[in-house]
Tab-separated table of C-alpha atoms and ligand atoms in Angstrom:
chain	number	residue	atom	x	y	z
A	45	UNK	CA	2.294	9.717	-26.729
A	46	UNK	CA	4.737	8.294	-29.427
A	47	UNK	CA	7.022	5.094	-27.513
A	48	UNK	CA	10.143	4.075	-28.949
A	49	UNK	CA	10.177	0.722	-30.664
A	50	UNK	CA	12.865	-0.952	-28.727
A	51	UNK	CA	14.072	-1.215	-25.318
A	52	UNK	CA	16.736	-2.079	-22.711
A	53	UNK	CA	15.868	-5.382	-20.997
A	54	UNK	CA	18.496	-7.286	-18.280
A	55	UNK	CA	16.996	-10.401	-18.791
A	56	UNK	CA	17.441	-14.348	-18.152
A	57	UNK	CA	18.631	-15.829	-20.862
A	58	UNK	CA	20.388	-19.339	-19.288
A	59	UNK	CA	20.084	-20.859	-16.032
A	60	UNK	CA	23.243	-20.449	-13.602
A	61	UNK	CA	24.521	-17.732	-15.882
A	62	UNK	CA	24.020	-13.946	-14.908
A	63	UNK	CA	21.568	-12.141	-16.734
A	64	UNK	CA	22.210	-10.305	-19.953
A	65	UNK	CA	21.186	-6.076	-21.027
A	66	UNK	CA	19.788	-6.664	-24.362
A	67	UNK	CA	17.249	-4.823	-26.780
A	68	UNK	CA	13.528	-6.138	-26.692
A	69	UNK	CA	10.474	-4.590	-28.613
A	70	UNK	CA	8.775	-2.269	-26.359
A	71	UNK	CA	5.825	-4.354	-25.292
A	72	UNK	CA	1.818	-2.530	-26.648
A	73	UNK	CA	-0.633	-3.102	-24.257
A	74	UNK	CA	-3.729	-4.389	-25.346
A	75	UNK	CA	-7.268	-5.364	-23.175
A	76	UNK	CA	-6.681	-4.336	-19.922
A	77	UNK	CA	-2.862	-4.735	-19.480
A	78	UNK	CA	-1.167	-1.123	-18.675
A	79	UNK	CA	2.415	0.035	-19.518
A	80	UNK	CA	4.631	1.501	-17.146
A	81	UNK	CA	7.662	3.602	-17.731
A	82	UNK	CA	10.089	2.269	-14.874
A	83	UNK	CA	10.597	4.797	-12.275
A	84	UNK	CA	12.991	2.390	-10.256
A	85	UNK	CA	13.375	-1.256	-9.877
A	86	UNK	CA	15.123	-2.930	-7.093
A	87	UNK	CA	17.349	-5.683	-6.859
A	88	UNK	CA	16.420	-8.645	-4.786
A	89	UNK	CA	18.336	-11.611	-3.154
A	90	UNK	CA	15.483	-13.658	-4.501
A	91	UNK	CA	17.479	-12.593	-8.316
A	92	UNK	CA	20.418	-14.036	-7.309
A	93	UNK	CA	18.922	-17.723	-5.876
A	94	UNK	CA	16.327	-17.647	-8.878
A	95	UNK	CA	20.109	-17.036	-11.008
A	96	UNK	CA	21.792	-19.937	-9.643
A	97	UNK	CA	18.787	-22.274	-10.499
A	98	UNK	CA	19.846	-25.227	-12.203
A	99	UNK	CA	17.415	-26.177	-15.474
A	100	UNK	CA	14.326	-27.942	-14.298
A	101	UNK	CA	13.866	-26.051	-10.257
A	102	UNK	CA	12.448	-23.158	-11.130
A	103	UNK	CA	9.344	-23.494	-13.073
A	104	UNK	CA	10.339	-20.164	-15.436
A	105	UNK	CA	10.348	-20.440	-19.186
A	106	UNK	CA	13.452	-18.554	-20.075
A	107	UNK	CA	14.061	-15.895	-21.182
A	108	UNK	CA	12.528	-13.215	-18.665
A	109	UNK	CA	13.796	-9.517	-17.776
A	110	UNK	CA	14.317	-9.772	-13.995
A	111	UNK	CA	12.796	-7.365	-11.616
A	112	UNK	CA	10.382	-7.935	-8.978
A	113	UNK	CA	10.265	-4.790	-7.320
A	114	UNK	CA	9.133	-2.186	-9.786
A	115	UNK	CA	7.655	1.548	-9.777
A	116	UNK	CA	6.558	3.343	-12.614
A	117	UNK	CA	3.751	5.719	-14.521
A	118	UNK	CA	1.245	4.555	-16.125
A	119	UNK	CA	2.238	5.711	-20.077
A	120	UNK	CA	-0.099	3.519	-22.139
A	121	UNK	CA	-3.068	1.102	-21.720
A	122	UNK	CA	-5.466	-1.063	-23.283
A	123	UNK	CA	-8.903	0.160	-23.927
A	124	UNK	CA	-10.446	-1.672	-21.554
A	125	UNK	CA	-8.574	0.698	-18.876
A	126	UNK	CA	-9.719	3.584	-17.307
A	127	UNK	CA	-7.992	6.588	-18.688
A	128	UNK	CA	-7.681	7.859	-14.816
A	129	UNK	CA	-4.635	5.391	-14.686
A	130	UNK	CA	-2.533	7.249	-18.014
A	131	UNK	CA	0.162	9.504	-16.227
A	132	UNK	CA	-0.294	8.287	-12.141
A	133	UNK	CA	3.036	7.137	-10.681
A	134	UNK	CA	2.346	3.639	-8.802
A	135	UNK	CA	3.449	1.130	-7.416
A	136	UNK	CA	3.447	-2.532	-8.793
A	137	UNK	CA	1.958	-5.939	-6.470
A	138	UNK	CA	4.272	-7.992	-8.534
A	139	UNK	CA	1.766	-11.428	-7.651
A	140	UNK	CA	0.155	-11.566	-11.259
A	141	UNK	CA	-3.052	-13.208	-9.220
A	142	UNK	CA	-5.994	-14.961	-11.260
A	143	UNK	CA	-8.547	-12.274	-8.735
A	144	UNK	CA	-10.954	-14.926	-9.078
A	145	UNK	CA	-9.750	-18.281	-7.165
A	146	UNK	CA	-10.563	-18.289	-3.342
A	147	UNK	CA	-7.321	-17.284	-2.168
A	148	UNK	CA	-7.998	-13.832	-4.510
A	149	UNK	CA	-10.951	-13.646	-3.036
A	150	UNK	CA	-9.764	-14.119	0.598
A	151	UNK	CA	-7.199	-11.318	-0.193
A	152	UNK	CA	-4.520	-13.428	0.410
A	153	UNK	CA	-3.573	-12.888	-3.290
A	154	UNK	CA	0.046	-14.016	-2.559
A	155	UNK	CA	-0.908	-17.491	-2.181
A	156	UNK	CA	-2.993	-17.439	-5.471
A	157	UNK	CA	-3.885	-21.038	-6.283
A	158	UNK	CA	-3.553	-20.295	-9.998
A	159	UNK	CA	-0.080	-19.119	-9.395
A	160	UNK	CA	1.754	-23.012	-9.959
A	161	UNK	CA	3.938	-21.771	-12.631
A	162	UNK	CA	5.471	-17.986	-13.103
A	163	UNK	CA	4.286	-15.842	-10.012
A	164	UNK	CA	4.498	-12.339	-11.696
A	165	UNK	CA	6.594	-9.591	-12.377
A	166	UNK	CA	10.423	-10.010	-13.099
A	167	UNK	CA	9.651	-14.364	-11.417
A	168	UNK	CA	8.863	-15.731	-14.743
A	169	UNK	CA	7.156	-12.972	-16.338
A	170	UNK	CA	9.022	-10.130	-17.826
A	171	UNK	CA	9.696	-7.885	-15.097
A	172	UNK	CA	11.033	-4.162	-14.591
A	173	UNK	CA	14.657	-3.929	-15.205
A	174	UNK	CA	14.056	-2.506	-18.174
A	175	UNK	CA	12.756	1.134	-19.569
A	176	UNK	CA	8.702	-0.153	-19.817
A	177	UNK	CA	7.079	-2.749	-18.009
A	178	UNK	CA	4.235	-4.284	-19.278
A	179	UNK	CA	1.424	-5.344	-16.500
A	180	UNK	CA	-1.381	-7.238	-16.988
A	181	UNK	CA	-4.389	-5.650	-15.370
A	182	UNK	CA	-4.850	-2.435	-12.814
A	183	UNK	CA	-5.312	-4.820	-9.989
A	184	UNK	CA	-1.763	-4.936	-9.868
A	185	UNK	CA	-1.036	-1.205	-9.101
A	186	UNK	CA	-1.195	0.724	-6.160
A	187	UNK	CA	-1.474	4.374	-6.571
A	188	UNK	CA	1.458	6.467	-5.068
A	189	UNK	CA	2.157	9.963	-6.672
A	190	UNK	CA	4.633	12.102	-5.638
A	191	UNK	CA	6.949	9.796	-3.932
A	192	UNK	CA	10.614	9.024	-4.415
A	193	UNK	CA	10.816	6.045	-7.055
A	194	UNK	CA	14.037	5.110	-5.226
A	195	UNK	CA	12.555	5.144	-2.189
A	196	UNK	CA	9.445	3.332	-2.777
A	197	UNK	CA	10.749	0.586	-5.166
A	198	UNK	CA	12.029	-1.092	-2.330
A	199	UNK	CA	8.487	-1.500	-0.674
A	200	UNK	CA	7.286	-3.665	-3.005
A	201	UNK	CA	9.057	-6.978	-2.176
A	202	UNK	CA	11.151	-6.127	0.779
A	203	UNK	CA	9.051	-4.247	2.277
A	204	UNK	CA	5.835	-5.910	1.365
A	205	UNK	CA	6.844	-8.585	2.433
A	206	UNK	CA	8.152	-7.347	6.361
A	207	UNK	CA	5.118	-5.204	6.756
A	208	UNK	CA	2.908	-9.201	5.628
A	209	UNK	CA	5.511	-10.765	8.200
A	210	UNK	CA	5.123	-7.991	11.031
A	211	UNK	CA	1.135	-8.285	10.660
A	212	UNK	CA	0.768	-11.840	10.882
A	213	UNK	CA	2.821	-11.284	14.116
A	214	UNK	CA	-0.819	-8.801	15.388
A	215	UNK	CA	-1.090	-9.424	18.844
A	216	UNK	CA	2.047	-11.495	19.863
A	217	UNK	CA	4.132	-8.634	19.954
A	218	UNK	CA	3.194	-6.354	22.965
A	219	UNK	CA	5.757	-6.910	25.496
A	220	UNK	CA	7.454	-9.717	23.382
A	221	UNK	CA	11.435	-10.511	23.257
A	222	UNK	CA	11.935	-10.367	19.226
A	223	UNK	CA	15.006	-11.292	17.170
A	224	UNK	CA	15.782	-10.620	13.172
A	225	UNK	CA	18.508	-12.065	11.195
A	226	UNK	CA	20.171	-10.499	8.223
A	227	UNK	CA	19.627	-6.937	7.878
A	228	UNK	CA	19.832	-6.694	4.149
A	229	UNK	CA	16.829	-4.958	2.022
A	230	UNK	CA	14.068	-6.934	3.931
A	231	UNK	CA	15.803	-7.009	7.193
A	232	UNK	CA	16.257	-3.278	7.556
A	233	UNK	CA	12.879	-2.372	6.622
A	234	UNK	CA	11.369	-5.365	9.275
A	235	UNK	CA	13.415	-3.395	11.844
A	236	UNK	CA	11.192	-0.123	11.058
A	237	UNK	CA	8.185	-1.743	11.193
A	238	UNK	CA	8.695	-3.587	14.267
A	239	UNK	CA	9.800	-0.102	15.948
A	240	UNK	CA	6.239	0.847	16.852
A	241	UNK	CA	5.441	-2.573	18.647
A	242	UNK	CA	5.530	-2.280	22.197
A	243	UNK	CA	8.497	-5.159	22.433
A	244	UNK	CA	10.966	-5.914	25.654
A	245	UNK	CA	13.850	-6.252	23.952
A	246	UNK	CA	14.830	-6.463	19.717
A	247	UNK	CA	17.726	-8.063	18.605
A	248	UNK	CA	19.315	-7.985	15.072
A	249	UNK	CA	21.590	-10.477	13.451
A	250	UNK	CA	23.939	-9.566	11.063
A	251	UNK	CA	27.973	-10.482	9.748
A	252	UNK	CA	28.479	-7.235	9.054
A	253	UNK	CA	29.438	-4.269	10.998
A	254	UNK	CA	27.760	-1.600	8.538
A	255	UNK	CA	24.391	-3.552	9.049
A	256	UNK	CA	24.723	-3.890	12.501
A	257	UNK	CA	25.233	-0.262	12.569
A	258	UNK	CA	22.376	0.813	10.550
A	259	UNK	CA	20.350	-1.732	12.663
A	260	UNK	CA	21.304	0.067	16.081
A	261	UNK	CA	20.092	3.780	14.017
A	262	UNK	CA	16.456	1.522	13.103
A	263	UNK	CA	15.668	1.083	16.565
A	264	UNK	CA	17.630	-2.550	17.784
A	265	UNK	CA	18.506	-2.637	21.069
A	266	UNK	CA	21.436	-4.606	20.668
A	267	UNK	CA	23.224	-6.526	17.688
A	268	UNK	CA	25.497	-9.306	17.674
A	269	UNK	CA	27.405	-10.481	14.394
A	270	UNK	CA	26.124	-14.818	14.913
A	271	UNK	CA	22.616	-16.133	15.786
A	272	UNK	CA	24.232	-18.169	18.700
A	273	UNK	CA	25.811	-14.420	20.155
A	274	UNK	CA	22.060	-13.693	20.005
A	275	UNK	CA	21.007	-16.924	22.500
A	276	UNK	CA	23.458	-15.735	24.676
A	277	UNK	CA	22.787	-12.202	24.821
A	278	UNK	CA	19.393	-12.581	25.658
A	279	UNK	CA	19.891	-15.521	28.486
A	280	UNK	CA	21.883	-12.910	30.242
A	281	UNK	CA	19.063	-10.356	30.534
A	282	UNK	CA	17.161	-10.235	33.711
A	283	UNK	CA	13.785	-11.876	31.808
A	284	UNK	CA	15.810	-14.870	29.766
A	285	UNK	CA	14.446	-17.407	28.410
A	286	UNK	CA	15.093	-17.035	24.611
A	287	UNK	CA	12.684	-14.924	21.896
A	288	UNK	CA	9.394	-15.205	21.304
A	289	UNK	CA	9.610	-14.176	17.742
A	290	UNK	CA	12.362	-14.864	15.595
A	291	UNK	CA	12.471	-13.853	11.955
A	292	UNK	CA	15.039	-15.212	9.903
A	293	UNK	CA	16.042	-13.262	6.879
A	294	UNK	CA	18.640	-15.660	5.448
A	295	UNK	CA	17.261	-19.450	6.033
A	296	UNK	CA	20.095	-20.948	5.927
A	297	UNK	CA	21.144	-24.250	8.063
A	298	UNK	CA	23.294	-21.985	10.248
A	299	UNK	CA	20.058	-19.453	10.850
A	300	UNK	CA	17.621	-22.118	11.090
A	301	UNK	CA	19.289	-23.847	13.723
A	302	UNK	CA	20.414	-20.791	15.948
A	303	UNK	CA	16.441	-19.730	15.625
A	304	UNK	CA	14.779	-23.171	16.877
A	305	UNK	CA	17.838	-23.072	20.181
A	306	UNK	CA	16.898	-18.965	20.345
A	307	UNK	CA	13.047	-19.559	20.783
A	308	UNK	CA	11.430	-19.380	24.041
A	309	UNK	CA	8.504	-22.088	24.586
A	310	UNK	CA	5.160	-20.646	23.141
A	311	UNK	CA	7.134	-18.773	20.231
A	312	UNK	CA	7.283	-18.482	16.980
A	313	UNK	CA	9.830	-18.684	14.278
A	314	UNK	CA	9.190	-16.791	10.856
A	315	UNK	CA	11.596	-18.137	7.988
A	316	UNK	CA	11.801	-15.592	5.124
A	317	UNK	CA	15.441	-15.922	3.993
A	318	UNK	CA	15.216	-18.845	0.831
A	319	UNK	CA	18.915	-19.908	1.833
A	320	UNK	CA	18.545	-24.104	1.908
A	321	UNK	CA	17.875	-24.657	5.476
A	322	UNK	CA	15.438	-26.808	7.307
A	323	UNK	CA	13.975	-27.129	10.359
A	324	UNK	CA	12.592	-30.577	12.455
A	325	UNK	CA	8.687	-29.272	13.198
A	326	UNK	CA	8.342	-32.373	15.561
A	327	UNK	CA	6.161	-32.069	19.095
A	328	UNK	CA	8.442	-32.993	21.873
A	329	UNK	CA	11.838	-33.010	20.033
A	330	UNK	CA	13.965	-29.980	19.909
A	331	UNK	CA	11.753	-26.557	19.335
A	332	UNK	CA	10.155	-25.583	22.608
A	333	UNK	CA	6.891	-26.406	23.833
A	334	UNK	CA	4.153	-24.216	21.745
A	335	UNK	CA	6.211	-23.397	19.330
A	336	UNK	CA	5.200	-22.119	15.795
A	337	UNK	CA	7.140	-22.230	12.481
A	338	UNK	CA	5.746	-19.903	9.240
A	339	UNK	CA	7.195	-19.459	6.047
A	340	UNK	CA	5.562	-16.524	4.453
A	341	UNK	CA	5.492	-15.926	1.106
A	342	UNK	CA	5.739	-11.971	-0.240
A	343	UNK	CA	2.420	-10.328	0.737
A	344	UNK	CA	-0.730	-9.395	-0.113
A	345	UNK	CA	-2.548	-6.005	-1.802
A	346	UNK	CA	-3.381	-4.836	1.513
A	347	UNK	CA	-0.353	-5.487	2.771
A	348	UNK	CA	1.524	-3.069	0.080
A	349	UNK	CA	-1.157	-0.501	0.034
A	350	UNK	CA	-0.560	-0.131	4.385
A	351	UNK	CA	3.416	0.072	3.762
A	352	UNK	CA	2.498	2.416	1.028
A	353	UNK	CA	1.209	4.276	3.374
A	354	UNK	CA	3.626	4.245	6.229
A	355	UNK	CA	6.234	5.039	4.160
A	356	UNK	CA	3.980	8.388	3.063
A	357	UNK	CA	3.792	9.231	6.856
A	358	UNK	CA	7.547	8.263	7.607
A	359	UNK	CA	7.246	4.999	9.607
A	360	UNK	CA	9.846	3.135	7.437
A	361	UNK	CA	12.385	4.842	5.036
A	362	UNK	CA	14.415	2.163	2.273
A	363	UNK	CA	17.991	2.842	2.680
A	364	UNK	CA	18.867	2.941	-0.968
A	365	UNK	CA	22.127	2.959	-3.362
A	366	UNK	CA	21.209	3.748	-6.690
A	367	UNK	CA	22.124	2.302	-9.910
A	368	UNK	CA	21.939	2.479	-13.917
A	369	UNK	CA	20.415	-0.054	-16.028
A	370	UNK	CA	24.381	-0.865	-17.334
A	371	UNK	CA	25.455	-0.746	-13.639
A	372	UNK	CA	22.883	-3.358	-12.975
A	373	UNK	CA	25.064	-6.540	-13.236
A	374	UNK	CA	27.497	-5.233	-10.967
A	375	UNK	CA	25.524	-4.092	-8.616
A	376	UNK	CA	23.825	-7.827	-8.394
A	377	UNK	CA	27.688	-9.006	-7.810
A	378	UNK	CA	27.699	-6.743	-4.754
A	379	UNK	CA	24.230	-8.087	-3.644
A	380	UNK	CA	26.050	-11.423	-3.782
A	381	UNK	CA	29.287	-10.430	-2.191
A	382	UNK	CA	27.178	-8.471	0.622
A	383	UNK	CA	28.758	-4.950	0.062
A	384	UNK	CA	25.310	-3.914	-0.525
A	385	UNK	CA	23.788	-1.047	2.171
A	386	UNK	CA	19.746	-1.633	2.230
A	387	UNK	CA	18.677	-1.859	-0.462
A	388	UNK	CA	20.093	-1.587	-4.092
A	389	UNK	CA	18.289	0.433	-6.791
A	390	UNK	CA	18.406	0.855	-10.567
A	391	UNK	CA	17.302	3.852	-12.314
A	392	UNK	CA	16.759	3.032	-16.284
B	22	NAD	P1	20.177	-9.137	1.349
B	22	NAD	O1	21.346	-9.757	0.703
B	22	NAD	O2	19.828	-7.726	1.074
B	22	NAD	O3	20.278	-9.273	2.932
B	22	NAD	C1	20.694	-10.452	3.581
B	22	NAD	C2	21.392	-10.013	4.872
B	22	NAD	O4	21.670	-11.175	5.661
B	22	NAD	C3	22.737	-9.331	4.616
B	22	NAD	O5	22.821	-8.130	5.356
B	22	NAD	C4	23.752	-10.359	5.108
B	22	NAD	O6	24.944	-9.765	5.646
B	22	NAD	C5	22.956	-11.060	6.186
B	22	NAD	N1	23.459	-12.398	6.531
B	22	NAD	C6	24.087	-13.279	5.720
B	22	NAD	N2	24.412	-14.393	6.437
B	22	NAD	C7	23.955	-14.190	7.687
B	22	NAD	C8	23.969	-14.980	8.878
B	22	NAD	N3	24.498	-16.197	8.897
B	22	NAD	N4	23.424	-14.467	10.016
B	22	NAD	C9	22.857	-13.224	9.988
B	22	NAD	N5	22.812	-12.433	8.887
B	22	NAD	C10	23.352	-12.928	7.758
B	22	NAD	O7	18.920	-10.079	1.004
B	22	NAD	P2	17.358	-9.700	0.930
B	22	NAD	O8	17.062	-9.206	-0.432
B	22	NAD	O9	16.997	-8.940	2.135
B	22	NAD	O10	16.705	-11.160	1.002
B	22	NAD	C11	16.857	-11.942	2.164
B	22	NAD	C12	16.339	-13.358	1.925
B	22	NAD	O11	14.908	-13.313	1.839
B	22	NAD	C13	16.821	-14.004	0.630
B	22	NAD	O12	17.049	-15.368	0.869
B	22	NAD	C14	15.647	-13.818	-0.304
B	22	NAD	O13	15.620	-14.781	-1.315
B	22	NAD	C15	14.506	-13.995	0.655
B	22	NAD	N6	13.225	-13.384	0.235
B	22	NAD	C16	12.105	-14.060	0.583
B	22	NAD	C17	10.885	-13.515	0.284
B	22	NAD	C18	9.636	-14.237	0.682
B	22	NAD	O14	8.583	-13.872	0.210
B	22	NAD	N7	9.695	-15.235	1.548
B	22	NAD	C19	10.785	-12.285	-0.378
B	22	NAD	C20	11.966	-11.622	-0.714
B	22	NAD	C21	13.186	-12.181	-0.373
B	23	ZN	ZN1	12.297	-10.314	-3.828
């Protein structure tokens, strides 16, 4: 198959600045790296903090094209590849692990101890907003032909990273009180996977009335616009006594606060959200007795390989609004503005 010689890329060129479309070689693979034409690449919160970096935070050589969450088909690939890959839509686990360290070999490839500087696709390493993506080795790709690229792009951070959040939660959730807050692209698709737990009562967090709305269609049973609303709401039921799970999409001091005065003694706080807050994990100050406090990072293989899956069986659906590569600067200044509806897409 002949590939053109140059590309669109909307890449990091300068820290605090917005990224920039520009042309880019079309990257050959060689060994056992593949290349992807992009199907669809989402757009992440995660851009918009890793955007506002000052120099010296992040620990990213610049420039990188952005893009974390990235489907595509397999168009070219090194020779050490299996030719079974060349045409198969997939979907990319954008944790560029070693495979080798014990963390790889635990599965928990997400916390790869090799990872201390880039983490993988589109976080340091040129990702998929562009026309190809270059990956480095088939252990990155989950199969997944025939499905929407719009729909499924979505899956591989937001989602990935609910579905790693909801199964850590295995076993606390039968008959537990649960709240989420924010119900952006992760927070809508947590909702979904949460619906099949056999919860009391799930509450979802959110400023604004569209997400509230589309939280109520996903299965909430109620909403309230603040954290603290949420407290209150739930002392009134019958049952009281606060959540047992709270996961908190946004992490910011606001959030972080209203989840350790939501919790109910023996629960346990998730914080996803990457928005600057903190929380006191002290014994007998403020969080209730028993309490827990995780901060998860993305997930793991397995983890996008089961949502994968759901999504092929139609457990959890991405609410999606679609882009162009062009549009894709603009539709970041939505993300940031929060006119966003689920999850934004961009079609090169
Ligand atoms: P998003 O912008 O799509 O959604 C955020 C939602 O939170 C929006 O609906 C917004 O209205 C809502 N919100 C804002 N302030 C709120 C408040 N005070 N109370 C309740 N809701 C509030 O963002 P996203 O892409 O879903 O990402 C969410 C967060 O998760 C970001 O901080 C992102 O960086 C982080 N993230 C973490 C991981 C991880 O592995 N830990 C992975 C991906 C994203
Ligand atoms: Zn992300």
């Amino acid at each position: 198959m002949s590939l053109p010689r140059t590309m669109r890329a909307l890449r990091l060129t300068a820290w605090g600045s917005p990224p920039e479309l520009v042309e880019v070689p079309v990257p050959r693979p060689s060994a056992g790296q593949v290349l992807l034409r992009v199907g669809a690449a989402g757009l992440c919160h995660s851009d918009l903090h890793v955007m506002d970096s000052p120099p010296g935070r992040m620990p990213y050589e610049l420039p990188f094209t952005l893009g974390h969450e990235v489907v595509g088909t397999v168009v070219d690939a090194g020779p050490e590849v299996d030719p079974v890959w060349l045409g198969r839509q997939v979907a990319v686990h954008g944790v560029w692990s070693c495979g080798r360290c014990r963390a790889c070999r635990r599965g928990r490839e997400n916390y790869c101890f090799a990872l201390t500087g880039p983490v993988g696709c589109g976080l340091g390493y040129d990702g998929g907003l562009a026309d190809y993506l270059l990956v480095p080795d088939v252990r990155h790709l989950v199969a997944a032909q025939g499905a929407d690229p719009v729909r499924l792009a979505p899956l591989t951070d937001a989602g990935l990273t609910a579905q790693h959040v909801v199964r850590s939660l295995d076993g606390e959730l039968d008959g537990a009180t649960a709240v989420v807050i924010g119900v952006g692209g992760l927070g809508h698709l947590a909702l979904q996977l949460l619906a099949p737990a056999d919860l009391a009562c799930l509450v979802a967090v959110d400023p604004r009335a569209d997400a509230r709305t589309l939280a109520i269609r996903l299965g909430a049973d109620a909403v309230t616009a603040d954290a603290a609303d949420a407290a209150e709401w739930l002392d009134d039921r019958e049952d009281g006594h606060g959540a047992d799970v709270v996961i908190d999409f946004v992490g910011t001091p606001e959030t972080m606060r209203a989840a350790g005065d939501l919790l109910a003694p023996g629960g346990r706080i998730v914080v996803v959200g990457s928005g600057g807050g903190s929380i006191e994990v002290a014994k007998g100050r403020d969080l209730p007795r028993g309490f827990a406090v995780a901060a998860p990072f993305w997930g793991t293989r397995r983890d996008l390989e089961e949502v994968v899956a759901l999504a092929a069986t139609g457990v959890v659906r991405a609410e999606t609004e679609t882009f162009t590569l062009d549009e894709a600067p603009a539709a970041y200044a939505r993300l940031r503005a929060g006119g966003v509806r689920g999850r934004a897409v961009v079609v090169p």
